[in-house]
Amino acid sequence: MVRHRNELPVPTVVHLHGGHTPAESDGYPTDLVLPLSGWDAGHGGHGMVDARARIADGERDYVFPLRQRAATLWYHDHRMDFTGPAVYRGLAGFHLVRDDEEEALGLPSGERELPLMIADRSFDEHGAFAYPSLDRTLRTTPGVDSAFVEGVFGDVILVNGAPWPVHEVAAVRYRLRVLNGSNARRYDLALDPPPPGGDGFVQIGGDQGLLEAPREHDHLPIAPAERYDVVIDFGRYPVGTEVTLVNRLGTGSTGQVMRFVVARRALDESRVPAKLSEIAPLAREQATTTREFSFRAGTVHGHAGWVIGGAPFSPDLMSASPRLGDVEIWRFVADIHHPVHLHLVGFRILSRGGRPPGPFDGGIKDTVDLKPGESVEVIARFDGYRGRYVFHCHNAEHEDMAMMANFEVV
Ligand code: C2O
Ligand code: CU
Ligand code: CU
């Protein structure tokens, strides 16, 4: 149980991203926790009233049973129409789930386990966050200046809140839990210089926990809300090396993320076993239903926005009603890049662009980055809890501009 008290001047609602959570604690976008100081400005954007909303005055107790595998989860604001500016101001953090299976592996731990939340921001001349909201008080009118319809990008890269930090490491293995906490920016991370022989990242997990076996990569493409669990062996570098984590999709200030300085030798008793975990297979034949959803630009209340299956988000519009325990295949198609996220369930990627899943599609995921024009099929079992949940694009500006939809587990 986690109690949230809202001392902000605006409503908030918290979602545990990747959590297998009962609907009443999942942070549905209209389940607002109103400011302790009072609120008179209405409950949704666009004058919308949601009859099913669970509104709380000042505080709410969230219950997280966490009956799930060890995984790198994170929590963030999910207020309807205003998630982008709220997360930009810092309403986000890690929530690490551990278990005995993972503990027994002997992975790098303690000081050698680094959760890294990467996020880009812009600052005004006073050093305050510069977010181009139409209504800077975040009280009534949602949305951003029309130049930012595709998303808000910053020119400063923060890692755990610090710009381009430098971290001293010993010449041993480290476990990095990398989260892209950016509103809209995608990264392609690489090590500069790469270690001799390349493949500096040994991926051990993804969004929803451990892979079955480690996978080696020399770069890591990461879209908003995705996570990678990777081991880097700094013992492959001579002591004294400075290793920059670069972003191959960035230019100038956004081309660099942080730096590691390999400062000293040390004893390394950590391991990366060849077998990490078991993942029960989900076969195409197990699916009872296949659904298709398009993610495209569209018109939202007379403005340019983003829609799923042609429709802007409305709490009243139910897009899918899977039965509890059923396995379903969901096929997504995109016009431009959209990182698609489902609440409640973890899924496997079945196909990407009509071909088998790619090198970064392994394990259990909860967010999948659709490339322009691409279609992706995912398969999931809708179990655990009944109730109303959302799925949406995790580009926070797209999400606020209505690229979200409901499903109800019945
Ligand atoms: Cu990261 Cu709807 O969530
Ligand atoms: Cu989520
Ligand atoms: Cu999108």
Short mmCIF file of C-alpha atoms and ligand atoms in Angstrom, two decimals:
data_model
loop_
_atom_site.label_atom_id
_atom_site.label_comp_id
_atom_site.label_asym_id
_atom_site.label_seq_id
_atom_site.Cartn_x
_atom_site.Cartn_y
_atom_site.Cartn_z
CA MET A 1 0.00 0.00 0.00
CA VAL A 2 1.29 3.44 -0.89
CA ARG A 3 -0.46 6.59 0.33
CA HIS A 4 -0.32 9.64 -1.93
CA ARG A 5 -1.10 13.10 -0.56
CA ASN A 6 -1.59 15.77 -3.19
CA GLU A 7 -0.02 19.03 -2.06
CA LEU A 8 0.18 20.30 -5.64
CA PRO A 9 -2.10 23.06 -6.95
CA VAL A 10 -3.53 20.66 -9.59
CA PRO A 11 -5.05 17.15 -9.55
CA THR A 12 -2.78 14.17 -10.01
CA VAL A 13 -3.20 10.42 -10.37
CA VAL A 14 -0.42 7.86 -10.12
CA HIS A 15 0.10 4.87 -12.39
CA LEU A 16 2.62 2.12 -11.67
CA HIS A 17 3.90 1.43 -15.18
CA GLY A 18 4.36 -2.29 -15.74
CA GLY A 19 2.54 -3.14 -12.53
CA HIS A 20 0.04 -5.99 -12.46
CA THR A 21 -2.41 -3.88 -10.50
CA PRO A 22 -6.13 -4.04 -9.64
CA ALA A 23 -8.09 -1.48 -11.69
CA GLU A 24 -8.94 0.71 -8.71
CA SER A 25 -5.23 1.30 -8.01
CA ASP A 26 -4.02 1.43 -11.61
CA GLY A 27 -4.25 5.19 -11.97
CA TYR A 28 -7.04 5.45 -14.53
CA PRO A 29 -6.67 8.95 -16.05
CA THR A 30 -9.83 10.33 -14.45
CA ASP A 31 -9.29 8.69 -11.03
CA LEU A 32 -7.96 11.98 -9.76
CA VAL A 33 -6.53 12.81 -6.39
CA LEU A 34 -7.63 16.42 -6.01
CA PRO A 35 -5.37 19.02 -4.37
CA LEU A 36 -5.54 19.12 -0.56
CA SER A 37 -5.96 22.85 -0.96
CA GLY A 38 -9.22 22.36 -2.90
CA TRP A 39 -10.20 22.28 -6.56
CA ASP A 40 -12.87 24.04 -8.59
CA ALA A 41 -11.75 23.70 -12.20
CA GLY A 42 -13.49 20.48 -13.28
CA HIS A 43 -12.30 16.93 -13.64
CA GLY A 44 -11.24 16.33 -17.22
CA GLY A 45 -10.15 18.27 -20.22
CA HIS A 46 -12.64 19.24 -22.87
CA GLY A 47 -15.37 19.54 -20.21
CA MET A 48 -15.62 15.75 -20.10
CA VAL A 49 -17.32 14.05 -17.20
CA ASP A 50 -16.55 10.39 -16.51
CA ALA A 51 -19.33 8.73 -14.54
CA ARG A 52 -17.01 5.88 -13.49
CA ALA A 53 -14.21 8.12 -12.19
CA ARG A 54 -13.06 7.49 -8.64
CA ILE A 55 -12.24 10.99 -7.39
CA ALA A 56 -10.37 11.33 -4.10
CA ASP A 57 -10.05 14.45 -1.99
CA GLY A 58 -6.43 15.20 -1.16
CA GLU A 59 -5.18 11.65 -0.68
CA ARG A 60 -5.53 8.06 -1.84
CA ASP A 61 -4.15 4.69 -0.80
CA TYR A 62 -2.90 2.69 -3.74
CA VAL A 63 -2.68 -1.09 -3.33
CA PHE A 64 0.03 -2.86 -5.34
CA PRO A 65 -0.11 -6.66 -4.80
CA LEU A 66 2.88 -7.08 -7.17
CA ARG A 67 2.16 -10.73 -7.94
CA GLN A 68 4.63 -10.64 -10.81
CA ARG A 69 8.24 -11.40 -11.73
CA ALA A 70 11.12 -9.19 -10.68
CA ALA A 71 11.19 -6.21 -13.04
CA THR A 72 12.19 -2.60 -13.46
CA LEU A 73 8.91 -0.72 -13.10
CA TRP A 74 8.34 2.98 -12.77
CA TYR A 75 5.55 5.21 -11.57
CA HIS A 76 4.37 8.45 -13.06
CA ASP A 77 1.49 10.89 -13.20
CA HIS A 78 -1.35 9.85 -15.52
CA ARG A 79 -3.82 12.75 -15.28
CA MET A 80 -6.04 12.91 -18.36
CA ASP A 81 -4.80 15.52 -20.88
CA PHE A 82 -1.99 16.71 -18.57
CA THR A 83 0.39 13.78 -18.20
CA GLY A 84 3.10 15.38 -20.38
CA PRO A 85 3.62 18.55 -18.34
CA ALA A 86 3.31 16.68 -15.03
CA VAL A 87 5.96 14.09 -15.89
CA TYR A 88 8.14 16.85 -17.36
CA ARG A 89 8.03 18.58 -13.94
CA GLY A 90 9.30 15.39 -12.32
CA LEU A 91 6.32 13.27 -11.27
CA ALA A 92 8.05 10.00 -12.11
CA GLY A 93 10.35 7.52 -10.39
CA PHE A 94 11.61 3.95 -10.29
CA HIS A 95 9.80 1.07 -8.62
CA LEU A 96 12.04 -2.01 -8.59
CA VAL A 97 10.47 -5.41 -8.02
CA ARG A 98 12.85 -8.14 -6.83
CA ASP A 99 12.41 -11.87 -6.32
CA ASP A 100 14.34 -14.96 -5.21
CA GLU A 101 14.92 -16.23 -8.74
CA GLU A 102 16.76 -13.06 -9.69
CA GLU A 103 18.53 -12.76 -6.34
CA ALA A 104 20.01 -16.26 -6.81
CA LEU A 105 21.70 -15.41 -10.12
CA GLY A 106 24.63 -13.51 -8.64
CA LEU A 107 24.23 -10.44 -10.86
CA PRO A 108 26.15 -7.26 -9.99
CA SER A 109 24.41 -5.61 -7.03
CA GLY A 110 24.72 -2.93 -4.39
CA GLU A 111 26.80 -0.02 -5.67
CA ARG A 112 27.21 -1.97 -8.90
CA GLU A 113 23.52 -1.82 -9.75
CA LEU A 114 22.57 1.53 -11.26
CA PRO A 115 19.00 2.53 -12.11
CA LEU A 116 19.31 5.24 -14.80
CA MET A 117 16.31 7.34 -15.79
CA ILE A 118 17.16 9.19 -18.98
CA ALA A 119 15.03 12.23 -19.81
CA ASP A 120 15.46 15.32 -21.96
CA ARG A 121 14.36 18.75 -20.76
CA SER A 122 14.58 22.39 -21.78
CA PHE A 123 15.08 25.24 -19.34
CA ASP A 124 14.11 28.90 -19.52
CA GLU A 125 16.45 31.80 -18.69
CA HIS A 126 15.64 31.43 -14.96
CA GLY A 127 16.51 27.74 -14.95
CA ALA A 128 12.86 26.63 -14.74
CA PHE A 129 11.49 23.83 -16.90
CA ALA A 130 10.36 25.24 -20.24
CA TYR A 131 7.27 23.25 -21.25
CA PRO A 132 5.14 24.83 -23.99
CA SER A 133 1.70 24.32 -22.39
CA LEU A 134 -1.17 26.39 -23.74
CA ASP A 135 -2.32 26.86 -20.13
CA ARG A 136 0.79 27.14 -17.96
CA THR A 137 -1.24 26.73 -14.76
CA LEU A 138 -2.34 23.27 -16.00
CA ARG A 139 -5.83 24.01 -14.70
CA THR A 140 -8.21 24.01 -17.64
CA THR A 141 -6.96 24.04 -21.23
CA PRO A 142 -4.87 20.99 -22.18
CA GLY A 143 -2.35 20.87 -25.00
CA VAL A 144 0.88 22.44 -26.18
CA ASP A 145 1.79 25.14 -28.72
CA SER A 146 1.04 23.77 -32.18
CA ALA A 147 4.77 23.53 -33.03
CA PHE A 148 4.99 20.67 -30.51
CA VAL A 149 2.19 18.42 -31.76
CA GLU A 150 4.74 15.68 -32.50
CA GLY A 151 6.13 15.88 -28.96
CA VAL A 152 8.20 18.06 -26.65
CA PHE A 153 11.96 17.62 -26.99
CA GLY A 154 14.60 19.16 -24.71
CA ASP A 155 18.20 20.11 -25.41
CA VAL A 156 19.53 18.96 -22.01
CA ILE A 157 19.84 15.24 -21.24
CA LEU A 158 19.23 14.39 -17.59
CA VAL A 159 20.10 11.10 -15.93
CA ASN A 160 18.30 10.71 -12.60
CA GLY A 161 17.74 14.46 -12.70
CA ALA A 162 21.37 15.48 -13.30
CA PRO A 163 22.55 16.89 -16.65
CA TRP A 164 25.14 14.67 -18.42
CA PRO A 165 26.47 13.18 -15.15
CA VAL A 166 29.87 11.54 -14.70
CA HIS A 167 30.06 8.35 -12.65
CA GLU A 168 33.22 6.67 -11.40
CA VAL A 169 33.22 2.92 -11.75
CA ALA A 170 35.61 0.12 -10.89
CA ALA A 171 36.90 -2.12 -13.70
CA VAL A 172 34.19 -4.72 -13.02
CA ARG A 173 30.70 -5.68 -14.14
CA TYR A 174 27.84 -3.25 -13.46
CA ARG A 175 24.13 -3.81 -13.88
CA LEU A 176 22.34 -0.86 -15.47
CA ARG A 177 18.57 -0.58 -15.40
CA VAL A 178 17.96 1.89 -18.18
CA LEU A 179 14.60 3.67 -18.40
CA ASN A 180 13.67 6.17 -21.07
CA GLY A 181 11.65 8.61 -18.96
CA SER A 182 11.49 11.20 -21.75
CA ASN A 183 8.18 12.55 -22.97
CA ALA A 184 8.87 12.06 -26.67
CA ARG A 185 12.57 11.46 -27.38
CA ARG A 186 13.88 8.11 -28.60
CA TYR A 187 17.53 7.23 -28.09
CA ASP A 188 19.94 4.79 -29.63
CA LEU A 189 22.48 4.24 -26.87
CA ALA A 190 26.04 3.13 -27.51
CA LEU A 191 29.37 3.09 -25.66
CA ASP A 192 32.14 5.38 -26.92
CA PRO A 193 34.69 3.91 -27.15
CA PRO A 194 33.18 0.45 -27.44
CA PRO A 195 35.08 -2.21 -25.48
CA PRO A 196 37.65 -4.20 -27.49
CA GLY A 197 35.66 -6.79 -29.45
CA GLY A 198 32.43 -4.77 -29.26
CA ASP A 199 29.03 -5.86 -27.92
CA GLY A 200 29.42 -3.80 -24.72
CA PHE A 201 25.83 -4.32 -23.57
CA VAL A 202 24.82 -7.73 -22.28
CA GLN A 203 21.05 -7.53 -22.06
CA ILE A 204 19.63 -9.61 -19.21
CA GLY A 205 16.12 -8.17 -19.09
CA GLY A 206 13.51 -5.99 -20.71
CA ASP A 207 10.37 -4.15 -19.61
CA GLN A 208 8.92 -7.06 -17.63
CA GLY A 209 11.97 -8.73 -16.16
CA LEU A 210 14.61 -11.27 -17.06
CA LEU A 211 15.18 -12.71 -20.50
CA GLU A 212 15.61 -16.46 -20.77
CA ALA A 213 19.27 -16.00 -21.75
CA PRO A 214 21.55 -12.99 -22.11
CA ARG A 215 21.76 -11.21 -25.47
CA GLU A 216 24.73 -9.15 -26.56
CA HIS A 217 24.24 -5.79 -28.27
CA ASP A 218 26.50 -2.99 -29.39
CA HIS A 219 23.66 -0.45 -29.23
CA LEU A 220 20.29 -0.11 -27.52
CA PRO A 221 17.38 1.63 -29.22
CA ILE A 222 14.97 2.84 -26.53
CA ALA A 223 11.62 4.61 -26.89
CA PRO A 224 9.74 6.45 -24.14
CA ALA A 225 8.78 4.15 -21.22
CA GLU A 226 10.86 1.19 -22.41
CA ARG A 227 13.42 -0.39 -20.08
CA TYR A 228 16.56 -2.44 -20.57
CA ASP A 229 18.38 -4.39 -17.90
CA VAL A 230 21.99 -4.66 -19.10
CA VAL A 231 25.37 -5.65 -17.72
CA ILE A 232 28.46 -3.73 -18.81
CA ASP A 233 31.85 -5.19 -17.94
CA PHE A 234 34.09 -2.17 -17.38
CA GLY A 235 36.89 -4.70 -16.77
CA ARG A 236 37.16 -4.84 -20.57
CA TYR A 237 38.59 -1.30 -20.51
CA PRO A 238 42.01 -0.24 -19.21
CA VAL A 239 41.86 1.68 -15.92
CA GLY A 240 41.72 5.40 -16.71
CA THR A 241 39.38 5.04 -19.71
CA GLU A 242 36.51 7.49 -19.98
CA VAL A 243 33.51 5.78 -21.55
CA THR A 244 30.72 7.99 -22.85
CA LEU A 245 27.19 6.70 -23.15
CA VAL A 246 26.20 8.35 -26.40
CA ASN A 247 22.87 8.74 -28.20
CA ARG A 248 23.31 7.91 -31.86
CA LEU A 249 19.97 9.56 -32.68
CA GLY A 250 21.03 12.89 -31.14
CA THR A 251 23.10 15.77 -32.44
CA GLY A 252 25.11 18.31 -30.45
CA SER A 253 23.96 18.42 -26.82
CA THR A 254 21.56 15.52 -27.25
CA GLY A 255 24.23 13.24 -28.69
CA GLN A 256 25.62 12.51 -25.21
CA VAL A 257 23.92 11.04 -22.16
CA MET A 258 26.51 10.45 -19.42
CA ARG A 259 30.08 9.34 -18.83
CA PHE A 260 31.71 6.54 -16.87
CA VAL A 261 35.29 6.90 -15.64
CA VAL A 262 36.95 3.54 -15.07
CA ALA A 263 38.83 4.56 -11.92
CA ARG A 264 40.34 1.45 -10.35
CA ARG A 265 40.65 -2.30 -10.32
CA ALA A 266 38.50 -4.33 -7.97
CA LEU A 267 37.49 -7.88 -7.26
CA ASP A 268 34.47 -9.03 -9.28
CA GLU A 269 32.44 -11.91 -7.90
CA SER A 270 29.35 -11.22 -9.99
CA ARG A 271 28.15 -13.55 -12.74
CA VAL A 272 25.89 -13.45 -15.75
CA PRO A 273 24.61 -17.04 -16.03
CA ALA A 274 23.93 -18.42 -19.50
CA LYS A 275 20.42 -19.30 -18.37
CA LEU A 276 18.60 -16.50 -16.59
CA SER A 277 14.94 -17.44 -16.35
CA GLU A 278 12.13 -19.39 -17.91
CA ILE A 279 9.32 -17.76 -19.83
CA ALA A 280 6.25 -19.89 -20.47
CA PRO A 281 5.55 -19.85 -24.19
CA LEU A 282 2.40 -18.23 -25.58
CA ALA A 283 1.54 -19.63 -28.99
CA ARG A 284 -0.53 -18.02 -31.69
CA GLU A 285 -2.94 -21.00 -31.49
CA GLN A 286 -3.79 -20.14 -27.87
CA ALA A 287 -5.36 -16.83 -28.87
CA THR A 288 -9.15 -16.63 -28.88
CA THR A 289 -9.33 -13.19 -30.50
CA THR A 290 -7.27 -10.99 -32.80
CA ARG A 291 -7.83 -7.25 -32.72
CA GLU A 292 -6.35 -4.49 -34.82
CA PHE A 293 -5.70 -0.89 -33.83
CA SER A 294 -4.24 1.88 -35.95
CA PHE A 295 -2.18 4.67 -34.36
CA ARG A 296 -2.39 7.79 -36.54
CA ALA A 297 -2.63 11.55 -36.71
CA GLY A 298 -6.22 12.70 -36.51
CA THR A 299 -8.58 15.44 -35.48
CA VAL A 300 -9.34 15.80 -31.78
CA HIS A 301 -12.04 18.29 -30.76
CA GLY A 302 -11.33 20.33 -33.89
CA HIS A 303 -7.54 20.41 -33.38
CA ALA A 304 -4.64 18.39 -34.72
CA GLY A 305 -4.11 15.40 -32.45
CA TRP A 306 -3.60 11.65 -32.42
CA VAL A 307 -6.13 8.84 -32.52
CA ILE A 308 -6.39 5.07 -32.06
CA GLY A 309 -8.69 3.26 -34.47
CA GLY A 310 -9.86 6.64 -35.71
CA ALA A 311 -11.18 7.77 -32.32
CA PRO A 312 -9.77 10.22 -29.78
CA PHE A 313 -9.65 9.08 -26.15
CA SER A 314 -12.90 9.17 -24.24
CA PRO A 315 -13.49 7.40 -20.93
CA ASP A 316 -16.84 6.25 -22.35
CA LEU A 317 -15.55 4.48 -25.42
CA MET A 318 -14.69 0.81 -24.81
CA SER A 319 -12.36 -0.49 -27.53
CA ALA A 320 -11.89 -4.09 -26.36
CA SER A 321 -13.40 -6.38 -23.73
CA PRO A 322 -11.16 -9.43 -23.31
CA ARG A 323 -12.45 -12.14 -21.00
CA LEU A 324 -10.47 -12.80 -17.83
CA GLY A 325 -7.83 -15.43 -18.57
CA ASP A 326 -8.12 -15.23 -22.36
CA VAL A 327 -5.12 -15.00 -24.65
CA GLU A 328 -5.44 -12.41 -27.41
CA ILE A 329 -3.37 -11.13 -30.29
CA TRP A 330 -3.36 -7.38 -30.80
CA ARG A 331 -2.05 -5.98 -34.06
CA PHE A 332 -0.94 -2.37 -34.13
CA VAL A 333 -0.23 -0.23 -37.20
CA ALA A 334 1.39 3.17 -37.11
CA ASP A 335 1.82 6.22 -39.33
CA ILE A 336 4.92 7.58 -37.58
CA HIS A 337 6.83 6.31 -34.51
CA HIS A 338 4.49 5.42 -31.63
CA PRO A 339 5.62 3.58 -28.48
CA VAL A 340 2.48 1.61 -27.62
CA HIS A 341 1.88 0.60 -24.00
CA LEU A 342 -0.74 -1.70 -22.46
CA HIS A 343 -1.66 -1.46 -18.81
CA LEU A 344 -2.18 -4.63 -16.69
CA VAL A 345 -0.52 -7.15 -19.01
CA GLY A 346 2.93 -8.09 -20.17
CA PHE A 347 3.07 -9.25 -23.78
CA ARG A 348 5.37 -11.09 -26.19
CA ILE A 349 6.12 -9.62 -29.57
CA LEU A 350 4.93 -12.11 -32.21
CA SER A 351 5.94 -10.28 -35.36
CA ARG A 352 7.27 -6.96 -36.55
CA GLY A 353 6.61 -5.75 -40.08
CA GLY A 354 5.42 -9.25 -41.01
CA ARG A 355 8.72 -10.83 -39.92
CA PRO A 356 9.91 -12.53 -36.74
CA PRO A 357 10.65 -10.27 -33.74
CA GLY A 358 13.94 -8.36 -33.83
CA PRO A 359 17.01 -8.54 -31.55
CA PHE A 360 15.53 -6.06 -29.04
CA ASP A 361 12.07 -7.62 -28.94
CA GLY A 362 12.93 -10.46 -26.56
CA GLY A 363 11.40 -11.31 -23.21
CA ILE A 364 8.17 -9.95 -21.85
CA LYS A 365 7.39 -6.35 -22.80
CA ASP A 366 4.77 -3.78 -21.85
CA THR A 367 5.73 -1.09 -24.36
CA VAL A 368 6.58 -1.65 -28.01
CA ASP A 369 7.94 1.01 -30.34
CA LEU A 370 6.16 0.98 -33.70
CA LYS A 371 8.26 2.32 -36.52
CA PRO A 372 6.76 4.50 -39.26
CA GLY A 373 4.41 2.44 -41.40
CA GLU A 374 5.12 -0.70 -39.41
CA SER A 375 2.70 -3.24 -38.03
CA VAL A 376 3.49 -5.23 -34.90
CA GLU A 377 1.61 -8.18 -33.42
CA VAL A 378 1.72 -8.83 -29.69
CA ILE A 379 0.21 -11.68 -27.69
CA ALA A 380 -0.92 -11.45 -24.07
CA ARG A 381 -2.99 -13.25 -21.48
CA PHE A 382 -5.48 -10.93 -19.81
CA ASP A 383 -5.43 -12.37 -16.32
CA GLY A 384 -5.36 -11.32 -12.71
CA TYR A 385 -7.95 -8.58 -12.45
CA ARG A 386 -11.19 -7.52 -14.07
CA GLY A 387 -11.94 -3.90 -14.75
CA ARG A 388 -11.26 -0.91 -16.93
CA TYR A 389 -7.72 -0.18 -18.08
CA VAL A 390 -6.10 1.93 -20.78
CA PHE A 391 -3.64 1.39 -23.57
CA HIS A 392 -1.97 4.29 -25.28
CA CYS A 393 0.96 5.80 -27.08
CA HIS A 394 3.68 6.63 -24.53
CA ASN A 395 4.83 9.70 -26.36
CA ALA A 396 3.33 11.84 -23.57
CA GLU A 397 2.23 14.60 -25.92
CA HIS A 398 0.52 12.12 -28.24
CA GLU A 399 -1.15 10.59 -25.19
CA ASP A 400 -2.38 13.98 -23.96
CA MET A 401 -3.59 14.74 -27.48
CA ALA A 402 -5.95 11.76 -27.19
CA MET A 403 -3.89 8.76 -28.40
CA MET A 404 -5.32 6.51 -25.71
CA ALA A 405 -8.13 3.94 -25.54
CA ASN A 406 -9.88 1.68 -23.04
CA PHE A 407 -10.13 -2.03 -22.59
CA GLU A 408 -12.19 -3.80 -19.98
CA VAL A 409 -11.34 -7.24 -18.67
CA VAL A 410 -14.68 -8.95 -18.12
CU1 C2O B 1 3.62 4.60 -18.33
CU2 C2O B 1 -0.28 4.50 -19.07
O1 C2O B 1 1.68 4.54 -18.68
CU CU B 2 1.41 1.49 -17.63
CU CU B 3 2.48 8.36 -30.55
#
